Amino acid sequence: MEKLELLAPSGDLERLKIACLYGADAIYIGGQNYSLRANALNFSINDIREAVNFAHSLNKKVYVTVNIVFHDKDLDGVEEYLKVLDEIGVDAIIVSDVVIMELWKKLNLKLELHVSTQASSLNYETVRFYQELGATRVVLAREASKEDIKRIKDETGIEIECFVHGAMCTSISGRCVLSNYATNRDSNRGGCAQVCRFVFDALNTNQIFSMTPKDLNMVSNINEMINIGVNSFKVEGRMRSVYYIATVIDVYRRLIDKVVNNTLTDAYTKYSLSILNRCANRDSTDQFFNGLPGKNEQYFLGRDEVSNKDFLGIVQSYDEETGFVTLEQRNYFKPGDVVEFFGPDMEAKTFKIPEFIYDEDGNLIEVANHPKMIVKFKIDFKLSQFDMMRIKVFDISDFL
């Protein structure tokens, strides 16, 4: 079996560190130029340097997106930018424009060349074209079916990267001009206004209309994706929260490892789906993998995207001598609440908030109800920095 990679998104250094700790093998990030997530915080050159140093210290990789569609004015400074990325030790750039592929070759850069999903690669001849330009990996369009993926892998042998979780595009990947038309913001140059998620009044009716695809969720297809030759399993979401990143990466890390170790059960798959379905605020499905999506893979008459408040806190420290955990609170909780701790080095553990909880000054408090307040209480098992606390909803025994 070829080496498998879990690839996580990160919009800033905090999320990059969380993704690394929670099991990602590689992280993809955007710089402050040439990236398709202009509204994300994104990484300065110094941030990229710090990101690479941190990731490499854990034997993780960092890929930088340089995947906008370039206009002439965008070429100013890009050569120097690529040289700096190479000098920093970035492992690969993710690109969509042939001009950057040619520039990569001309500069004889050490970093690898990966072709972005923006290139809309859906057949093996296209992939061969990029191979001849020097690409070592192609990120297939989200619209690829399992038959497409297998044929491309069989015909080319190239590393294949596929999205497994996150938002979908209403159009074909890399081909949408709806944002340009409606808002004059170029979706292929980092300015997508996500017009496809707007809610419209349907003409001559009392109904509303939307054209929003449901999110992608490939939990039930991981085993088959591995068998047909997918090398890298990519999670979308450079603008998502630390809780989302931690939860999704933790789930897919454990799923992939269980497939490899031949220990994955139907009950664990169902449990994983339930965890992920509470983590996001949109419905999800496997979209194009098993055939063309239909009405059940799309929102048409509006949708409910209410975020839950499952994320209760993130561990700052744990004192082994006293048994006290110090937690940064994220949502309301109080003594008696049944919660769950999870983290990269522990299975999810159920816990009941004790009668006595304290603020950072040691004052006894009745409830944790101020965002990001520091809370302390005693706990009967060891925790580590960056472990997280959430509302207890599911247990794997519920799915046996």
Tab-separated table of C-alpha atoms in Angstrom:
chain	number	residue	atom	x	y	z
A	1	MET	CA	0.000	0.000	0.000
A	2	GLU	CA	1.252	3.480	-0.869
A	3	LYS	CA	1.711	5.965	1.961
A	4	LEU	CA	-1.537	7.644	2.946
A	5	GLU	CA	-1.740	11.308	3.909
A	6	LEU	CA	-4.366	13.225	5.857
A	7	LEU	CA	-4.212	16.838	4.679
A	8	ALA	CA	-5.666	19.612	6.827
A	9	PRO	CA	-6.506	23.268	6.140
A	10	SER	CA	-5.182	26.109	8.269
A	11	GLY	CA	-6.029	29.788	8.129
A	12	ASP	CA	-3.510	30.852	10.765
A	13	LEU	CA	-0.754	29.506	13.016
A	14	GLU	CA	-3.095	28.468	15.822
A	15	ARG	CA	-5.149	26.281	13.521
A	16	LEU	CA	-2.024	24.873	11.895
A	17	LYS	CA	-0.707	23.751	15.260
A	18	ILE	CA	-4.053	22.209	16.207
A	19	ALA	CA	-4.202	20.343	12.880
A	20	CYS	CA	-0.682	18.982	13.350
A	21	LEU	CA	-1.346	17.863	16.906
A	22	TYR	CA	-4.681	16.227	16.064
A	23	GLY	CA	-3.214	13.942	13.431
A	24	ALA	CA	-2.773	15.682	10.089
A	25	ASP	CA	0.228	14.487	8.098
A	26	ALA	CA	0.386	17.716	6.121
A	27	ILE	CA	-1.141	21.183	6.214
A	28	TYR	CA	-2.071	23.469	3.348
A	29	ILE	CA	-2.015	27.211	3.898
A	30	GLY	CA	-2.343	30.403	1.902
A	31	GLY	CA	0.066	33.290	1.771
A	32	GLN	CA	-1.133	36.865	1.721
A	33	ASN	CA	-0.960	36.886	-2.073
A	34	TYR	CA	-1.833	34.484	-4.894
A	35	SER	CA	-4.224	32.414	-2.756
A	36	LEU	CA	-7.918	31.655	-3.265
A	37	ARG	CA	-9.004	32.477	0.295
A	38	ALA	CA	-8.525	36.241	0.332
A	39	ASN	CA	-10.886	36.593	3.312
A	40	ALA	CA	-8.871	34.244	5.516
A	41	LEU	CA	-6.220	35.707	7.820
A	42	ASN	CA	-3.558	33.922	5.762
A	43	PHE	CA	0.174	33.730	6.441
A	44	SER	CA	2.892	36.343	6.157
A	45	ILE	CA	6.349	35.180	5.094
A	46	ASN	CA	7.402	35.094	8.750
A	47	ASP	CA	4.278	33.088	9.590
A	48	ILE	CA	5.074	30.604	6.826
A	49	ARG	CA	8.599	30.227	8.150
A	50	GLU	CA	7.277	29.548	11.661
A	51	ALA	CA	4.659	27.150	10.287
A	52	VAL	CA	7.273	25.149	8.385
A	53	ASN	CA	9.596	24.985	11.385
A	54	PHE	CA	6.790	23.798	13.669
A	55	ALA	CA	5.409	21.248	11.208
A	56	HIS	CA	8.824	19.868	10.317
A	57	SER	CA	9.660	19.448	14.009
A	58	LEU	CA	6.762	16.949	14.085
A	59	ASN	CA	7.682	15.376	10.720
A	60	LYS	CA	4.670	17.028	9.062
A	61	LYS	CA	4.616	18.788	5.696
A	62	VAL	CA	3.429	22.253	4.644
A	63	TYR	CA	1.962	23.086	1.244
A	64	VAL	CA	1.326	26.676	0.156
A	65	THR	CA	-1.464	27.577	-2.266
A	66	VAL	CA	-0.432	29.730	-5.229
A	67	ASN	CA	-3.579	28.836	-7.107
A	68	ILE	CA	-5.291	31.979	-8.352
A	69	VAL	CA	-5.851	32.475	-12.069
A	70	PHE	CA	-3.069	34.962	-12.863
A	71	HIS	CA	-3.538	38.234	-14.704
A	72	ASP	CA	-0.460	40.049	-15.995
A	73	LYS	CA	-0.292	42.379	-12.988
A	74	ASP	CA	-0.268	39.390	-10.620
A	75	LEU	CA	3.037	38.188	-12.041
A	76	ASP	CA	4.905	41.100	-10.459
A	77	GLY	CA	6.856	39.663	-7.527
A	78	VAL	CA	5.735	36.063	-7.915
A	79	GLU	CA	9.176	34.808	-8.947
A	80	GLU	CA	10.775	36.194	-5.805
A	81	TYR	CA	7.894	34.842	-3.719
A	82	LEU	CA	8.431	31.316	-5.031
A	83	LYS	CA	12.159	31.540	-4.321
A	84	VAL	CA	11.456	32.579	-0.725
A	85	LEU	CA	9.005	29.691	-0.249
A	86	ASP	CA	11.682	27.327	-1.536
A	87	GLU	CA	14.311	28.799	0.777
A	88	ILE	CA	11.994	28.525	3.781
A	89	GLY	CA	11.582	24.801	3.129
A	90	VAL	CA	7.937	24.660	2.032
A	91	ASP	CA	7.301	21.102	0.837
A	92	ALA	CA	5.081	21.922	-2.152
A	93	ILE	CA	3.123	24.649	-3.864
A	94	ILE	CA	-0.448	24.034	-5.042
A	95	VAL	CA	-1.026	25.779	-8.370
A	96	SER	CA	-3.622	26.009	-11.134
A	97	ASP	CA	-2.039	28.296	-13.731
A	98	VAL	CA	0.419	26.860	-16.259
A	99	VAL	CA	2.535	30.011	-16.019
A	100	ILE	CA	3.444	29.106	-12.421
A	101	MET	CA	4.222	25.538	-13.428
A	102	GLU	CA	6.622	26.814	-16.080
A	103	LEU	CA	8.138	29.271	-13.620
A	104	TRP	CA	8.642	26.462	-11.077
A	105	LYS	CA	10.574	24.529	-13.707
A	106	LYS	CA	12.612	27.547	-14.832
A	107	LEU	CA	13.667	28.366	-11.258
A	108	ASN	CA	14.617	24.726	-10.576
A	109	LEU	CA	12.875	24.831	-7.210
A	110	LYS	CA	13.308	21.998	-4.687
A	111	LEU	CA	9.710	22.111	-3.482
A	112	GLU	CA	7.187	19.871	-5.215
A	113	LEU	CA	4.559	20.966	-7.704
A	114	HIS	CA	0.957	19.978	-6.933
A	115	VAL	CA	-1.890	20.849	-9.291
A	116	SER	CA	-4.850	22.510	-7.586
A	117	THR	CA	-8.466	21.393	-7.760
A	118	GLN	CA	-8.978	24.748	-9.517
A	119	ALA	CA	-7.554	23.090	-12.634
A	120	SER	CA	-10.676	20.894	-12.755
A	121	SER	CA	-8.798	17.690	-13.575
A	122	LEU	CA	-11.271	14.906	-14.354
A	123	ASN	CA	-9.493	12.661	-16.879
A	124	TYR	CA	-6.154	10.909	-17.205
A	125	GLU	CA	-4.984	12.778	-20.320
A	126	THR	CA	-5.238	16.072	-18.469
A	127	VAL	CA	-3.311	14.570	-15.570
A	128	ARG	CA	-0.627	13.269	-17.958
A	129	PHE	CA	-0.259	16.802	-19.320
A	130	TYR	CA	0.502	18.086	-15.820
A	131	GLN	CA	2.858	15.181	-15.188
A	132	GLU	CA	4.874	16.222	-18.227
A	133	LEU	CA	5.138	19.719	-16.750
A	134	GLY	CA	6.675	18.238	-13.601
A	135	ALA	CA	3.711	17.803	-11.259
A	136	THR	CA	4.103	15.000	-8.730
A	137	ARG	CA	0.515	15.231	-7.493
A	138	VAL	CA	-2.862	16.314	-8.843
A	139	VAL	CA	-5.756	17.429	-6.649
A	140	LEU	CA	-8.729	16.115	-8.575
A	141	ALA	CA	-11.863	18.165	-9.087
A	142	ARG	CA	-14.490	17.559	-6.424
A	143	GLU	CA	-16.737	16.254	-9.199
A	144	ALA	CA	-14.616	13.130	-9.811
A	145	SER	CA	-16.426	9.816	-9.432
A	146	LYS	CA	-14.761	6.704	-8.053
A	147	GLU	CA	-14.478	5.389	-11.633
A	148	ASP	CA	-12.725	8.622	-12.685
A	149	ILE	CA	-10.307	8.404	-9.763
A	150	LYS	CA	-9.422	4.770	-10.378
A	151	ARG	CA	-8.900	5.261	-14.138
A	152	ILE	CA	-6.668	8.291	-13.578
A	153	LYS	CA	-4.609	6.428	-10.979
A	154	ASP	CA	-4.295	3.303	-13.132
A	155	GLU	CA	-3.309	5.227	-16.260
A	156	THR	CA	-0.845	7.685	-14.718
A	157	GLY	CA	0.429	6.301	-11.413
A	158	ILE	CA	0.655	9.870	-10.116
A	159	GLU	CA	-0.147	10.816	-6.514
A	160	ILE	CA	-3.866	11.527	-6.254
A	161	GLU	CA	-5.309	13.979	-3.742
A	162	CYS	CA	-9.074	14.103	-3.182
A	163	PHE	CA	-11.316	16.168	-0.957
A	164	VAL	CA	-13.059	14.116	1.707
A	165	HIS	CA	-14.830	16.729	3.802
A	166	GLY	CA	-16.117	20.292	3.607
A	167	ALA	CA	-17.863	22.748	1.339
A	168	MET	CA	-18.730	22.044	-2.274
A	169	CYS	CA	-18.885	24.413	-5.228
A	170	THR	CA	-22.192	24.825	-7.042
A	171	SER	CA	-20.258	25.060	-10.291
A	172	ILE	CA	-17.499	22.736	-11.526
A	173	SER	CA	-14.382	23.296	-9.417
A	174	GLY	CA	-12.487	26.309	-10.710
A	175	ARG	CA	-15.092	27.305	-13.275
A	176	CYS	CA	-17.555	29.517	-11.398
A	177	VAL	CA	-18.166	33.100	-12.556
A	178	LEU	CA	-21.352	33.700	-10.558
A	179	SER	CA	-19.545	35.817	-7.959
A	180	ASN	CA	-17.913	37.876	-10.721
A	181	TYR	CA	-21.263	38.521	-12.394
A	182	ALA	CA	-23.297	39.319	-9.275
A	183	THR	CA	-20.775	41.167	-7.091
A	184	ASN	CA	-17.763	41.926	-9.298
A	185	ARG	CA	-15.654	39.753	-6.963
A	186	ASP	CA	-13.580	37.179	-8.842
A	187	SER	CA	-14.072	33.684	-7.438
A	188	ASN	CA	-10.987	32.433	-9.272
A	189	ARG	CA	-8.742	35.089	-7.791
A	190	GLY	CA	-9.643	34.770	-4.119
A	191	GLY	CA	-12.737	36.966	-3.915
A	192	CYS	CA	-15.654	34.538	-4.050
A	193	ALA	CA	-18.770	36.098	-2.498
A	194	GLN	CA	-20.474	32.688	-2.295
A	195	VAL	CA	-23.531	33.867	-4.184
A	196	CYS	CA	-24.573	30.210	-4.394
A	197	ARG	CA	-25.291	30.397	-0.652
A	198	PHE	CA	-27.559	33.430	-0.959
A	199	VAL	CA	-31.280	32.923	-0.403
A	200	PHE	CA	-33.477	34.378	-3.148
A	201	ASP	CA	-37.179	35.099	-3.495
A	202	ALA	CA	-38.614	32.767	-6.133
A	203	LEU	CA	-40.525	34.764	-8.755
A	204	ASN	CA	-44.324	34.734	-8.522
A	205	THR	CA	-44.327	32.486	-5.448
A	206	ASN	CA	-44.184	32.847	-1.706
A	207	GLN	CA	-41.197	30.519	-1.528
A	208	ILE	CA	-37.501	31.170	-1.204
A	209	PHE	CA	-34.916	29.570	-3.460
A	210	SER	CA	-31.265	28.661	-3.076
A	211	MET	CA	-28.777	26.687	-5.159
A	212	THR	CA	-26.521	25.496	-2.373
A	213	PRO	CA	-24.929	22.054	-2.484
A	214	LYS	CA	-24.744	20.133	0.749
A	215	ASP	CA	-21.282	19.619	2.195
A	216	LEU	CA	-19.006	16.740	1.245
A	217	ASN	CA	-18.605	13.876	3.726
A	218	MET	CA	-16.672	10.759	2.708
A	219	VAL	CA	-16.578	8.885	6.020
A	220	SER	CA	-18.491	5.928	4.572
A	221	ASN	CA	-16.185	5.731	1.533
A	222	ILE	CA	-12.709	5.964	3.081
A	223	ASN	CA	-12.000	2.262	2.697
A	224	GLU	CA	-12.924	2.296	-0.997
A	225	MET	CA	-10.942	5.488	-1.632
A	226	ILE	CA	-7.853	3.808	-0.206
A	227	ASN	CA	-8.452	0.708	-2.338
A	228	ILE	CA	-8.698	2.663	-5.613
A	229	GLY	CA	-5.436	4.474	-4.964
A	230	VAL	CA	-6.124	7.854	-3.367
A	231	ASN	CA	-2.937	9.038	-1.639
A	232	SER	CA	-3.999	12.217	0.123
A	233	PHE	CA	-7.303	12.835	1.903
A	234	LYS	CA	-8.005	16.532	1.951
A	235	VAL	CA	-10.250	18.440	4.339
A	236	GLU	CA	-11.632	21.795	3.179
A	237	GLY	CA	-11.892	24.746	5.554
A	238	ARG	CA	-9.074	27.268	5.931
A	239	MET	CA	-11.582	29.660	7.531
A	240	ARG	CA	-13.060	27.115	9.952
A	241	SER	CA	-12.668	27.183	13.757
A	242	VAL	CA	-10.075	25.352	15.849
A	243	TYR	CA	-12.849	23.084	17.161
A	244	TYR	CA	-13.940	22.169	13.640
A	245	ILE	CA	-10.361	21.467	12.576
A	246	ALA	CA	-9.640	19.383	15.679
A	247	THR	CA	-12.860	17.381	15.427
A	248	VAL	CA	-12.719	16.633	11.711
A	249	ILE	CA	-9.019	15.792	11.639
A	250	ASP	CA	-9.341	13.633	14.766
A	251	VAL	CA	-12.218	11.661	13.201
A	252	TYR	CA	-10.524	11.075	9.841
A	253	ARG	CA	-7.178	10.243	11.464
A	254	ARG	CA	-8.782	7.470	13.479
A	255	LEU	CA	-10.832	6.232	10.507
A	256	ILE	CA	-7.818	5.991	8.197
A	257	ASP	CA	-5.753	4.238	10.863
A	258	LYS	CA	-8.553	1.752	11.521
A	259	VAL	CA	-8.842	0.957	7.815
A	260	VAL	CA	-5.092	0.385	7.592
A	261	ASN	CA	-5.125	-1.789	10.726
A	262	ASN	CA	-8.273	-3.621	9.558
A	263	THR	CA	-10.154	-2.673	12.738
A	264	LEU	CA	-12.853	-0.381	11.326
A	265	THR	CA	-16.405	-1.404	12.262
A	266	ASP	CA	-19.814	-0.266	11.036
A	267	ALA	CA	-20.557	1.016	14.533
A	268	TYR	CA	-17.450	3.217	14.547
A	269	THR	CA	-18.318	4.573	11.097
A	270	LYS	CA	-21.822	5.517	12.283
A	271	TYR	CA	-20.394	7.051	15.446
A	272	SER	CA	-17.951	9.121	13.364
A	273	LEU	CA	-20.726	10.355	11.101
A	274	SER	CA	-22.744	11.468	14.108
A	275	ILE	CA	-19.806	13.396	15.562
A	276	LEU	CA	-19.121	15.155	12.262
A	277	ASN	CA	-22.760	15.956	11.629
A	278	ARG	CA	-22.894	17.903	14.898
A	279	CYS	CA	-19.615	19.664	14.190
A	280	ALA	CA	-20.847	21.390	11.002
A	281	ASN	CA	-23.995	23.445	10.467
A	282	ARG	CA	-24.920	22.069	7.018
A	283	ASP	CA	-26.058	18.627	5.945
A	284	SER	CA	-23.477	16.479	4.198
A	285	THR	CA	-23.304	13.659	1.657
A	286	ASP	CA	-20.764	11.913	-0.585
A	287	GLN	CA	-21.771	14.034	-3.619
A	288	PHE	CA	-20.187	12.785	-6.910
A	289	PHE	CA	-18.234	9.757	-5.652
A	290	ASN	CA	-20.992	7.182	-6.199
A	291	GLY	CA	-22.775	8.920	-9.080
A	292	LEU	CA	-24.189	12.262	-10.098
A	293	PRO	CA	-25.776	14.106	-7.152
A	294	GLY	CA	-29.496	14.793	-7.287
A	295	LYS	CA	-32.116	16.654	-5.310
A	296	ASN	CA	-31.068	15.028	-2.028
A	297	GLU	CA	-27.536	16.425	-2.347
A	298	GLN	CA	-28.705	20.035	-2.769
A	299	TYR	CA	-30.638	22.712	-0.921
A	300	PHE	CA	-33.344	24.337	-3.037
A	301	LEU	CA	-35.997	25.777	-0.734
A	302	GLY	CA	-33.827	27.270	1.966
A	303	ARG	CA	-31.915	25.659	4.796
A	304	ASP	CA	-31.303	25.841	8.506
A	305	GLU	CA	-27.661	26.563	9.405
A	306	VAL	CA	-27.837	27.098	13.150
A	307	SER	CA	-24.514	26.457	14.847
A	308	ASN	CA	-24.665	24.359	17.990
A	309	LYS	CA	-22.751	25.114	21.166
A	310	ASP	CA	-21.058	21.763	21.640
A	311	PHE	CA	-17.566	23.241	21.978
A	312	LEU	CA	-17.171	24.078	25.671
A	313	GLY	CA	-13.477	24.694	26.185
A	314	ILE	CA	-9.852	24.028	25.343
A	315	VAL	CA	-7.315	22.765	27.873
A	316	GLN	CA	-4.516	25.158	28.739
A	317	SER	CA	-2.771	22.990	31.315
A	318	TYR	CA	-3.180	20.080	33.700
A	319	ASP	CA	-1.546	19.809	37.136
A	320	GLU	CA	-0.738	16.175	37.898
A	321	GLU	CA	-0.073	16.887	41.574
A	322	THR	CA	-3.436	18.522	42.298
A	323	GLY	CA	-5.520	16.957	39.518
A	324	PHE	CA	-6.784	20.375	38.432
A	325	VAL	CA	-7.342	21.267	34.793
A	326	THR	CA	-7.119	24.858	33.570
A	327	LEU	CA	-9.545	25.447	30.727
A	328	GLU	CA	-10.301	28.348	28.391
A	329	GLN	CA	-14.112	28.394	28.186
A	330	ARG	CA	-15.832	28.675	24.785
A	331	ASN	CA	-19.512	28.047	25.636
A	332	TYR	CA	-21.733	27.985	28.718
A	333	PHE	CA	-21.410	25.101	31.183
A	334	LYS	CA	-22.055	24.537	34.900
A	335	PRO	CA	-21.599	21.944	37.658
A	336	GLY	CA	-23.488	18.747	36.943
A	337	ASP	CA	-23.232	18.987	33.152
A	338	VAL	CA	-22.152	15.775	31.438
A	339	VAL	CA	-19.328	16.555	29.027
A	340	GLU	CA	-16.701	14.779	26.989
A	341	PHE	CA	-12.977	15.369	26.619
A	342	PHE	CA	-11.145	14.385	23.454
A	343	GLY	CA	-7.635	14.921	22.196
A	344	PRO	CA	-4.903	13.609	19.908
A	345	ASP	CA	-3.514	11.189	22.501
A	346	MET	CA	-6.718	9.997	24.131
A	347	GLU	CA	-9.983	8.305	23.335
A	348	ALA	CA	-13.038	10.433	24.098
A	349	LYS	CA	-13.814	10.313	27.842
A	350	THR	CA	-17.062	11.191	29.581
A	351	PHE	CA	-16.930	13.448	32.647
A	352	LYS	CA	-19.430	15.182	34.940
A	353	ILE	CA	-18.517	18.774	35.832
A	354	PRO	CA	-17.865	18.769	39.596
A	355	GLU	CA	-19.683	20.817	42.191
A	356	PHE	CA	-16.765	23.200	42.674
A	357	ILE	CA	-15.403	25.187	39.745
A	358	TYR	CA	-13.172	28.245	40.034
A	359	ASP	CA	-12.139	31.259	37.999
A	360	GLU	CA	-8.486	32.058	37.256
A	361	ASP	CA	-8.143	33.908	40.568
A	362	GLY	CA	-9.347	30.916	42.549
A	363	ASN	CA	-12.819	32.283	43.262
A	364	LEU	CA	-15.632	29.751	43.460
A	365	ILE	CA	-18.144	30.302	40.629
A	366	GLU	CA	-21.584	28.875	39.946
A	367	VAL	CA	-21.390	28.829	36.157
A	368	ALA	CA	-18.884	29.390	33.327
A	369	ASN	CA	-20.740	31.909	31.174
A	370	HIS	CA	-18.180	34.448	29.932
A	371	PRO	CA	-16.535	33.689	26.548
A	372	LYS	CA	-12.875	32.704	26.902
A	373	MET	CA	-12.907	32.984	30.691
A	374	ILE	CA	-10.319	30.828	32.473
A	375	VAL	CA	-11.899	28.060	34.526
A	376	LYS	CA	-10.360	25.474	36.849
A	377	PHE	CA	-11.757	22.288	38.342
A	378	LYS	CA	-10.589	18.892	39.516
A	379	ILE	CA	-10.701	15.936	37.146
A	380	ASP	CA	-9.909	12.259	37.643
A	381	PHE	CA	-7.838	11.590	34.508
A	382	LYS	CA	-4.821	13.175	32.869
A	383	LEU	CA	-5.238	15.818	30.185
A	384	SER	CA	-2.835	17.654	27.897
A	385	GLN	CA	-2.658	21.154	26.502
A	386	PHE	CA	-4.971	21.550	23.479
A	387	ASP	CA	-7.304	18.715	24.487
A	388	MET	CA	-10.893	19.910	24.088
A	389	MET	CA	-14.144	19.657	26.031
A	390	ARG	CA	-17.529	19.328	24.330
A	391	ILE	CA	-21.105	18.427	25.216
A	392	LYS	CA	-21.569	14.687	25.578
A	393	VAL	CA	-24.094	13.521	22.989
A	394	PHE	CA	-23.003	10.187	21.525
A	395	ASP	CA	-21.205	7.077	22.637
A	396	ILE	CA	-20.066	4.342	20.302
A	397	SER	CA	-22.244	1.887	22.239
A	398	ASP	CA	-25.255	3.811	20.867
A	399	PHE	CA	-24.469	2.395	17.410
A	400	LEU	CA	-23.762	-1.250	18.238
